[in-house]
Short mmCIF file of C-alpha atoms in Angstrom, two decimals:
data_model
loop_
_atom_site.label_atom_id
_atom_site.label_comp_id
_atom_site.label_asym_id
_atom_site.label_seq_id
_atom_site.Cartn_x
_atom_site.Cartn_y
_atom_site.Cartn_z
CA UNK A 1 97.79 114.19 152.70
CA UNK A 2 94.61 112.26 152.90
CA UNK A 3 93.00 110.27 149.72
CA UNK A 4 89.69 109.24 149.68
CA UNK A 5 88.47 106.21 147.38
CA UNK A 6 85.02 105.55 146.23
CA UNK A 7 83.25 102.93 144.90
CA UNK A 8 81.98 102.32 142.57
CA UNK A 9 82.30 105.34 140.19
CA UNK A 10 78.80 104.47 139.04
CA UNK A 11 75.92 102.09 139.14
CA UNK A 12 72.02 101.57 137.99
CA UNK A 13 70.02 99.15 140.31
CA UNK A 14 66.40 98.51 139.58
CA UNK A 15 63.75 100.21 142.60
CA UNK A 16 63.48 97.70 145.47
CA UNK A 17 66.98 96.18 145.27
CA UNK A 18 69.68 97.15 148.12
CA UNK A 19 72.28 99.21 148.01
CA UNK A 20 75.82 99.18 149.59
CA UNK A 21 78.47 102.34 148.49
CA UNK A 22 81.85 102.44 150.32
CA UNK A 23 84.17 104.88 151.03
CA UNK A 24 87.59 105.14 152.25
CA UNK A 25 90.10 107.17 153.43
CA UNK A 26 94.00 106.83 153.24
CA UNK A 27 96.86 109.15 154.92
CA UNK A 28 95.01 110.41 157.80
CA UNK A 29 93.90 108.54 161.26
CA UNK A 30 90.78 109.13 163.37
CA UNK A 31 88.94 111.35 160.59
CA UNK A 32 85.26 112.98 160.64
CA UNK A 33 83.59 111.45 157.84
CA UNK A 34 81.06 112.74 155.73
CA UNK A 35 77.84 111.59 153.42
CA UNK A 36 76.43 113.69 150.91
CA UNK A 37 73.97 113.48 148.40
CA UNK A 38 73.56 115.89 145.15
CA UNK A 39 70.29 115.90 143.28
CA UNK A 40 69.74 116.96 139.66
CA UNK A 41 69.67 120.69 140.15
CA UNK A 42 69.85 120.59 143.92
CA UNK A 43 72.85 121.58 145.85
CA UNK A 44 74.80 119.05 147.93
CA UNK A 45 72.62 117.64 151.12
CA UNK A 46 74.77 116.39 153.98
CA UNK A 47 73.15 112.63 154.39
CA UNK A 48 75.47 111.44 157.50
CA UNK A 49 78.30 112.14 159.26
CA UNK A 50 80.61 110.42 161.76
CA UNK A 51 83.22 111.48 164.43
CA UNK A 52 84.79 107.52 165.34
CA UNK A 53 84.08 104.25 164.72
CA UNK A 54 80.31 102.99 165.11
CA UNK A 55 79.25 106.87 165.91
CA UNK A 56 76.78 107.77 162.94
CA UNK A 57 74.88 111.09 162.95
CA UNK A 58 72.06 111.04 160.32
CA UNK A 59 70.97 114.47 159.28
CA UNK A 60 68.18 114.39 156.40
CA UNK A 61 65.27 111.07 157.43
CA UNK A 62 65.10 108.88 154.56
CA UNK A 63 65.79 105.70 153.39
CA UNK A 64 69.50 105.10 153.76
CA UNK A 65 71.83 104.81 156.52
CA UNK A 66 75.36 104.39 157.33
CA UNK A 67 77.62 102.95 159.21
CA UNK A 68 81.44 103.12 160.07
CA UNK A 69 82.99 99.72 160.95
CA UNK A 70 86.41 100.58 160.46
CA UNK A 71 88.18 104.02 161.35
CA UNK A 72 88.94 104.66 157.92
CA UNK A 73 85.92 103.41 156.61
CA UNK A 74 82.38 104.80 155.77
CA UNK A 75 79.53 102.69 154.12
CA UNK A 76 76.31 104.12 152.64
CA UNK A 77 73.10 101.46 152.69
CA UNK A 78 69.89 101.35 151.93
CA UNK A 79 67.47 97.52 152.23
CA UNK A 80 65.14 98.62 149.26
CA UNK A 81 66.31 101.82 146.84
CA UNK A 82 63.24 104.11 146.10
CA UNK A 83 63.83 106.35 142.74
CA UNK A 84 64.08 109.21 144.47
CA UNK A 85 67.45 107.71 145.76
CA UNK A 86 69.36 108.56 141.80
CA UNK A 87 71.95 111.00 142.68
CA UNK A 88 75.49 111.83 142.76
CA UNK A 89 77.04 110.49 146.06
CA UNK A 90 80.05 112.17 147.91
CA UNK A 91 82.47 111.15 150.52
CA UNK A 92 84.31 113.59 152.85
CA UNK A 93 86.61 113.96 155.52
CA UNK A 94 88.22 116.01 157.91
CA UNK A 95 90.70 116.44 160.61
CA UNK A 96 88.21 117.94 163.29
CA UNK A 97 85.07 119.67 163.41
CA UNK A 98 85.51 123.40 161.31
CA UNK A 99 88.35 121.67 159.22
CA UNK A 100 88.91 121.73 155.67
CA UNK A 101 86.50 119.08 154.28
CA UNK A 102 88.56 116.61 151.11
CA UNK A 103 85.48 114.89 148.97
CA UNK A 104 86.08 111.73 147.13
CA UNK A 105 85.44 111.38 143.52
CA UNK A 106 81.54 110.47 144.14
CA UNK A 107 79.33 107.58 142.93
CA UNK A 108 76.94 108.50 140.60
CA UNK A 109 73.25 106.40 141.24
CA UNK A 110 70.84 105.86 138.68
CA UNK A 111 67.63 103.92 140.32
CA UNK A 112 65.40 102.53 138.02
CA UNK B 1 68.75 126.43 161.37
CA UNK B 2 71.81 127.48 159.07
CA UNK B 3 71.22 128.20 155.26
CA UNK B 4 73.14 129.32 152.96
CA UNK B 5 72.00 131.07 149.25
CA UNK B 6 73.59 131.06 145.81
CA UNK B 7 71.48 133.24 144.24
CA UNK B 8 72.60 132.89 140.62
CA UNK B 9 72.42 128.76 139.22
CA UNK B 10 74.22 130.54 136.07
CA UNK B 11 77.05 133.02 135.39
CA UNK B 12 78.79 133.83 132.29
CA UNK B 13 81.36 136.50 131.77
CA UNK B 14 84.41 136.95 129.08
CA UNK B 15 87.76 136.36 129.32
CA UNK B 16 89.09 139.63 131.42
CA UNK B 17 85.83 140.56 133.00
CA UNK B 18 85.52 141.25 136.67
CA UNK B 19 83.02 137.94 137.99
CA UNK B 20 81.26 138.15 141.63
CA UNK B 21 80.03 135.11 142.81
CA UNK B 22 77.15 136.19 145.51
CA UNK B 23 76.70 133.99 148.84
CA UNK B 24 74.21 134.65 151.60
CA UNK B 25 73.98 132.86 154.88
CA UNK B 26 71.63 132.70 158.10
CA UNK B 27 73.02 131.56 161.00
CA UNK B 28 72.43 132.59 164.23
CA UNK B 29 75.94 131.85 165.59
CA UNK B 30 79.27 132.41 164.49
CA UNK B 31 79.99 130.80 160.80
CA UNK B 32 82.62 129.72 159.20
CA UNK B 33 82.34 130.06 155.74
CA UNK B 34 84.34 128.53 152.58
CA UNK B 35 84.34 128.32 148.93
CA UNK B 36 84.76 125.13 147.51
CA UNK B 37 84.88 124.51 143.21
CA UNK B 38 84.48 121.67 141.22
CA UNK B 39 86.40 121.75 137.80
CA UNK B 40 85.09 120.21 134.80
CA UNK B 41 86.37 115.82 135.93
CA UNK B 42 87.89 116.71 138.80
CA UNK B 43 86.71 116.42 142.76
CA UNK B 44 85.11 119.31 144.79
CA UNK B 45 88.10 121.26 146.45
CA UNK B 46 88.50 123.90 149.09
CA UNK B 47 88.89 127.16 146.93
CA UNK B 48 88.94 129.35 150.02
CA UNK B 49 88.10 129.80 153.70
CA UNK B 50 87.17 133.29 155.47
CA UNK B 51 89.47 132.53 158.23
CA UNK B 52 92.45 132.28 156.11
CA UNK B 53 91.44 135.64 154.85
CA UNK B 54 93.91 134.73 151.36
CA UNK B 55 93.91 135.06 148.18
CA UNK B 56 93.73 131.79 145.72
CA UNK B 57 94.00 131.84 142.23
CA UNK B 58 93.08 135.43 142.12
CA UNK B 59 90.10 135.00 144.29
CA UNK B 60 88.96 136.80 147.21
CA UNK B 61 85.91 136.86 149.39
CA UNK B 62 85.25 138.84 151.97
CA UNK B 63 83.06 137.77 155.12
CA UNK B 64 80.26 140.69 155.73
CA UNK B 65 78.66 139.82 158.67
CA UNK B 66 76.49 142.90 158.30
CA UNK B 67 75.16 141.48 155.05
CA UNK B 68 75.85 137.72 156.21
CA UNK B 69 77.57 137.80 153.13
CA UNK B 70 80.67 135.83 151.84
CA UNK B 71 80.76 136.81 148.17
CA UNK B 72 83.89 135.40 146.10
CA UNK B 73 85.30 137.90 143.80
CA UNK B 74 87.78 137.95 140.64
CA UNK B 75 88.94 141.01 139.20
CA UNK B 76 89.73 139.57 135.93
CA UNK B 77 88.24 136.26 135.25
CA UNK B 78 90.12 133.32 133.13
CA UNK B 79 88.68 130.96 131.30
CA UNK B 80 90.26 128.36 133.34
CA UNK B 81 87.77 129.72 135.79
CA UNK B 82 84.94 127.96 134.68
CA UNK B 83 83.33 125.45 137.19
CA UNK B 84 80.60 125.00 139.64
CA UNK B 85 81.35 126.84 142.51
CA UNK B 86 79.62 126.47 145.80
CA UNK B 87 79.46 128.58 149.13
CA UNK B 88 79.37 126.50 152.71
CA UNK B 89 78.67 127.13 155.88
CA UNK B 90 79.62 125.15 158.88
CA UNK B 91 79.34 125.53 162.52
CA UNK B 92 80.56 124.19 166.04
CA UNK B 93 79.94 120.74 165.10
CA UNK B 94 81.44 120.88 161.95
CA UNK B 95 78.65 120.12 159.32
CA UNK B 96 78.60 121.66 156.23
CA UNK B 97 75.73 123.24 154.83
CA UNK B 98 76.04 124.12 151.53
CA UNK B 99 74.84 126.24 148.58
CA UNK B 100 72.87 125.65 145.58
CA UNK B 101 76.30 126.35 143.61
CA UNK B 102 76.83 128.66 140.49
CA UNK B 103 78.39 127.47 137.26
CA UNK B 104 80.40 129.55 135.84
CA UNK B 105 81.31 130.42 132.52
CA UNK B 106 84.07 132.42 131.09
CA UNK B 107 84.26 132.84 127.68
CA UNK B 108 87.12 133.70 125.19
#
């Protein structure tokens, strides 16, 4: 069954400084990958998502973006980190569109 | 545009209690709708889906479409219960929308 790995588990960065998270994915082959973001006492926001490699589909405009150089790899950037970017970042996949989604263990964001 | 509502950010029940976990959706086409719960250190997981139309861990829900409903129901709650669970949506292109999310709380 598919793993996902994220890193890293946390991090603080000061406003204005970039940002780089990476996810990937282990035991499965051609996935749909997933971005989400989870604000203090917000539900989870789906950021980006991606059906192949270089295909990116960004839901929410903001500050970040994504990108997908590898098949089994997803990679969550920003140039210059507002404070409105803290959060709790999570990493999906699935098999196909309507599949069972698997979330990685999140990075947690504090921007200050 | 699909949403879906938690209603309650907080639930609390005791050991034994029945617990109902409400979800409401909008979507003008047809959902498909899952449960997923987050346990206290541990990644979000796929509780339950309405297509499987199963029972996990005691837990049903029940798609309504009536109601655009999908509560998720217990009859008798354990404290090994207690989590964050949240109600999702997704549709043809396989984006999930999700919930607020409800902790809940059983006590002893």
């Amino acid at each position: 069954s598919q793993t996902i790995h994220q890193w890293p588990a946390t991090l603080v960065q000061p406003v204005g400084s970039p940002l780089s998270l990476e996810c990937t994915v282990e035991g499965t082959s051609n996935p749909n990958l997933y971005w989400y973001r989870q604000a203090a006492g917000r539900g989870l926001q789906l950021l980006f998502y991606s059906v192949g490699i270089g295909q990116i589909s960004s839901e929410v405009p903001q500050n970040l973006s994504a990108s997908r150089p590898q098949d089994r790899q997803f990679i969550l950037s920003s140039k210059k980190l507002l404070l409105s970017d803290s959060g709790f970042y999570l990493c999906a996949c699935s098999k196909g569109v309507r599949e069972t989604q698997y979330f990685g263990p999140g990075t947690r964001l504090l921007v200050l | 545009a699909q949403r879906v509502t938690q209603p309650e950010k907080l639930l609390s029940v005791f050991k034994g209690a029945p617990v109902e976990l409400k979800c409401n959706y909008s979507y003008s086409g047809s959902p498909e709708l899952f449960w997923y719960v987050q346990y206290s250190r541990q990644r979000l997981q796929l509780l339950l889906r309405h297509i499987s139309r199963e029972s996990i861990k005691g837990f049903t829900a029940d798609l309504n479409k009536g109601e655009t409903s999908f509560h998720l129901k217990k009859p008798f709650a354990q404290e090994e219960d207690s989590a964050m669970y949240y109600c999702a949506l997704t549709t043809s292109y396989g984006k999930l929308t999700f919930g607020q999310g409800t902790i809940l709380t059983v006590h002893p």
